Amino acid sequence: MNLSSIKSAVTISLVPEAKGGPFVLWDGLEEGMKTAATLGYDAVEIFAPGPDAVGVEEVMELIERYGVEISTLGTGAGWVLHGWSLTAAEEASRRHAIDFVKTIIERAAAFGASAIIGSMQGRSGNGVSRDQALDFLAIALEELGEFAQQHKQALIYEPLNRYETDLINSVRDGVALLNRMENKNLVLLADLFHMNIEEANVGDALREGGKHIGHVHFVDSNRNPAGCGHLDYGPVVEALSDIEFNGYAAAEARPWPTPQAAAASTIDSFKRLFR
């Protein structure tokens, strides 16, 4: 199996309000990038409150200083801080959500990185049926996918488990959603934590995702760092090899038992499985 093209990344949260969430490093951008470089990561995935928290000059200087790339920027702060979602009942909230995601797409593109749509997808409720929510989601993703394409980056969409959304929970449903899109600039994020809940066979689901899989969240069954739960990574590695995945495997995991230990154990697992 040739897995050498898969790259490693670790999450950095710059949003104190997200404390307790599945992000590994919490001590600021420079300290996080320094830690990532010291441990041998290829890149970092940043959960930022907005584009101003990741200034272009500052981040480019840190990339140069530490030799660590930016893989992706999360957009979930739009939900955590403002309560916006792409499927909200109120049109103004949906518009705010789309506009916020665009600012993240634009800033990510400055670093050659992509933006992720996860919690910002929302769910049904408050007078919005599941079918209506799926329509709202598709409309938003069309617009955002085109915007990302204008910035020469793919847009990454993440199916979530049933406890976080009732819209798209499985890779199969994610593929169906992407096939529904006129814009073909979207790829799927395969999060192993969500997949462990929703998929009967994680390896088969990855194969079904195939060319649509553009990013992986490398995490264990309990959302602890890879290797600290009961997930069998053998089928995962085989499937990623079969589909010739060459993107990032990013540690979006709880900082257990400490951020430093979580980052270290994840990169150890990454090297053991993919190198």
XYZ file of C-alpha atoms in Angstrom:
275
model
C 0.000 0.000 0.000
C 1.277 3.461 -0.886
C 0.091 5.850 1.804
C 2.987 8.295 1.710
C 0.879 10.979 0.024
C -1.466 11.242 3.032
C -0.500 14.257 5.143
C -0.937 14.871 8.867
C -2.642 17.810 10.551
C -3.680 18.751 14.078
C -6.484 21.068 15.172
C -5.964 24.416 16.890
C -8.952 26.179 18.466
C -8.906 29.960 18.802
C -12.466 30.023 20.178
C -12.600 29.867 24.002
C -16.375 29.424 23.827
C -15.769 26.044 22.164
C -13.878 24.733 25.204
C -14.733 21.094 25.711
C -15.043 20.575 21.963
C -12.947 18.158 19.900
C -9.930 20.353 19.287
C -6.449 19.322 20.340
C -4.435 22.520 20.852
C -5.718 25.598 22.711
C -2.741 27.856 23.495
C -2.895 30.219 20.545
C -1.909 30.038 16.913
C 1.849 30.469 17.194
C 2.201 28.077 20.112
C 0.025 25.550 18.283
C 2.030 25.763 15.076
C 5.259 25.487 17.054
C 3.955 22.346 18.780
C 2.820 20.888 15.454
C 6.241 21.511 13.927
C 8.093 20.047 16.900
C 6.028 16.859 16.751
C 6.406 16.494 12.988
C 2.958 17.411 11.673
C 2.617 18.598 8.095
C -0.120 21.132 8.807
C -2.667 22.567 11.213
C -6.443 22.844 10.957
C -7.663 26.075 12.559
C -10.994 26.693 14.280
C -11.126 30.484 14.311
C -13.788 32.964 15.487
C -13.531 34.736 12.143
C -11.065 35.783 9.453
C -9.552 38.582 11.536
C -8.148 35.994 13.958
C -5.978 34.553 11.188
C -4.392 37.576 9.567
C -2.682 36.822 6.282
C 0.682 38.411 7.099
C 0.811 36.862 10.573
C -0.064 33.373 9.388
C 2.254 33.471 6.379
C 5.088 34.488 8.705
C 4.284 31.556 11.021
C 4.181 29.151 8.070
C 7.627 30.375 7.046
C 8.971 30.225 10.596
C 7.756 26.748 11.515
C 7.461 24.994 8.156
C 3.889 23.903 8.879
C 1.093 24.456 6.353
C -2.565 25.365 6.915
C -4.692 22.431 5.794
C -8.154 23.759 6.512
C -10.199 26.364 8.368
C -13.362 25.439 10.234
C -16.499 27.554 9.969
C -18.354 26.346 13.057
C -17.732 29.532 15.034
C -20.596 31.034 13.065
C -22.843 28.619 14.951
C -21.002 28.597 18.292
C -20.701 32.383 18.602
C -23.683 33.677 16.622
C -26.194 30.837 16.282
C -26.197 31.077 12.480
C -26.806 28.046 10.278
C -27.323 27.335 6.596
C -30.730 25.768 7.314
C -32.195 28.229 9.839
C -35.865 29.124 9.597
C -35.028 32.830 9.327
C -33.697 33.937 5.964
C -31.509 36.552 7.663
C -29.764 33.863 9.710
C -29.157 31.764 6.597
C -27.724 34.813 4.831
C -25.472 35.633 7.773
C -24.281 32.016 7.757
C -23.475 32.055 4.040
C -21.692 35.396 4.270
C -19.671 34.238 7.294
C -18.604 31.042 5.528
C -17.527 33.106 2.524
C -15.173 35.126 4.717
C -13.595 31.889 5.951
C -13.338 30.465 2.421
C -11.618 33.629 1.243
C -9.167 33.684 4.146
C -8.412 29.964 3.850
C -7.673 30.390 0.150
C -4.977 32.938 1.004
C -3.091 30.045 2.616
C -3.905 27.502 -0.090
C -6.387 25.881 2.292
C -10.042 24.843 2.159
C -12.973 25.648 4.442
C -15.074 22.994 6.187
C -18.863 22.994 6.542
C -19.721 20.968 9.650
C -21.940 22.298 12.417
C -22.928 25.278 10.260
C -25.166 22.960 8.248
C -27.722 23.012 11.065
C -30.737 20.704 11.263
C -34.500 20.682 10.869
C -36.779 22.223 13.494
C -38.334 25.581 14.391
C -40.884 25.120 11.638
C -38.383 23.828 9.069
C -39.020 20.260 7.882
C -36.133 17.954 7.080
C -36.917 18.182 3.350
C -36.944 21.982 3.528
C -33.703 21.991 5.501
C -32.063 19.764 2.892
C -33.208 22.171 0.186
C -31.784 25.124 2.126
C -28.535 23.201 2.563
C -28.264 22.351 -1.127
C -28.933 25.959 -2.153
C -26.276 27.235 0.249
C -23.703 24.658 -0.819
C -24.234 25.540 -4.484
C -23.451 29.187 -3.759
C -20.565 28.428 -1.435
C -19.087 25.786 -3.721
C -19.046 28.273 -6.580
C -17.471 30.913 -4.328
C -14.751 28.473 -3.262
C -14.151 27.557 -6.895
C -13.581 31.224 -7.690
C -10.864 31.110 -5.025
C -9.378 27.933 -6.525
C -10.160 25.734 -3.519
C -12.560 22.870 -2.932
C -15.296 23.255 -0.322
C -15.334 20.458 2.247
C -18.692 19.173 3.527
C -18.862 16.980 6.628
C -21.629 14.450 7.346
C -22.297 14.436 11.095
C -23.740 11.782 13.366
C -27.462 11.633 14.159
C -27.025 13.370 17.525
C -25.628 16.493 15.857
C -27.828 16.753 12.761
C -30.751 14.963 11.148
C -29.715 15.967 7.617
C -26.740 14.018 6.247
C -25.327 11.343 8.562
C -23.593 8.816 6.299
C -21.027 8.885 3.530
C -23.612 7.380 1.185
C -26.033 10.234 1.850
C -23.173 12.692 1.487
C -22.328 11.301 -1.938
C -25.996 11.561 -2.931
C -26.030 15.202 -1.833
C -22.894 16.005 -3.830
C -24.291 14.252 -6.884
C -27.349 16.489 -6.574
C -25.151 19.588 -6.854
C -24.673 21.339 -10.166
C -21.402 22.685 -8.815
C -18.864 19.866 -8.570
C -16.405 21.739 -6.370
C -17.468 20.008 -3.150
C -15.764 17.086 -1.437
C -16.657 15.073 1.654
C -14.978 15.049 5.021
C -14.855 11.523 6.428
C -14.790 11.925 10.214
C -13.961 8.575 11.796
C -15.795 9.450 15.025
C -19.055 10.169 13.205
C -18.528 7.189 10.908
C -18.044 4.828 13.847
C -21.565 5.773 14.956
C -23.300 5.781 11.586
C -21.552 3.292 9.304
C -21.987 -0.483 9.486
C -18.513 -0.862 7.979
C -16.174 2.130 7.982
C -13.865 0.706 5.321
C -16.714 -0.037 2.923
C -18.151 3.437 3.498
C -14.819 5.037 2.620
C -14.681 2.996 -0.571
C -18.219 4.086 -1.407
C -17.140 7.685 -0.903
C -14.194 7.080 -3.223
C -13.114 10.139 -5.173
C -15.543 12.278 -3.164
C -13.470 11.906 0.019
C -11.320 15.014 0.245
C -10.403 15.208 3.933
C -10.322 12.869 6.925
C -10.717 13.544 10.624
C -8.307 11.090 12.204
C -9.805 10.298 15.604
C -10.929 7.311 17.645
C -14.338 5.847 18.462
C -14.728 7.853 21.683
C -13.447 11.104 20.148
C -10.174 10.653 21.958
C -6.932 10.730 19.934
C -6.380 7.932 17.432
C -5.250 4.834 19.288
C -7.103 5.747 22.496
C -10.415 4.042 21.700
C -11.613 0.809 20.091
C -11.654 1.713 16.382
C -9.970 -0.862 14.140
C -7.760 1.181 11.815
C -6.745 -1.720 9.588
C -9.830 -1.463 7.335
C -9.536 2.335 7.366
C -5.957 2.263 6.120
C -6.780 -0.351 3.468
C -9.760 1.645 2.216
C -7.840 4.922 2.042
C -5.174 3.115 0.040
C -7.800 1.585 -2.254
C -9.360 4.965 -3.059
C -5.889 6.537 -3.457
C -6.662 9.193 -0.871
C -3.972 11.881 -0.862
C -5.410 14.555 1.402
C -4.992 15.367 5.068
C -5.723 13.138 8.037
C -6.405 15.779 10.672
C -6.633 15.206 14.413
C -10.008 16.612 15.434
C -10.111 14.968 18.839
C -10.600 15.736 22.497
C -7.380 16.990 24.120
C -7.117 13.853 26.248
C -5.421 13.471 28.626
C -3.723 16.793 27.829
C -3.372 18.775 24.593
C 0.331 17.973 24.293
C -0.212 14.269 24.970
C -3.121 14.134 22.518
C -1.064 15.748 19.769
C 1.882 13.444 20.450
C -0.136 10.223 20.557
C -1.972 11.148 17.354
C 1.178 11.735 15.338
C 2.594 8.477 16.705
C -0.522 6.644 15.487
C -0.359 8.449 12.141
C 3.239 7.390 11.564
C 2.533 3.815 12.644
C -0.436 3.463 10.278
C 0.508 5.590 7.274
C 4.297 5.446 7.143
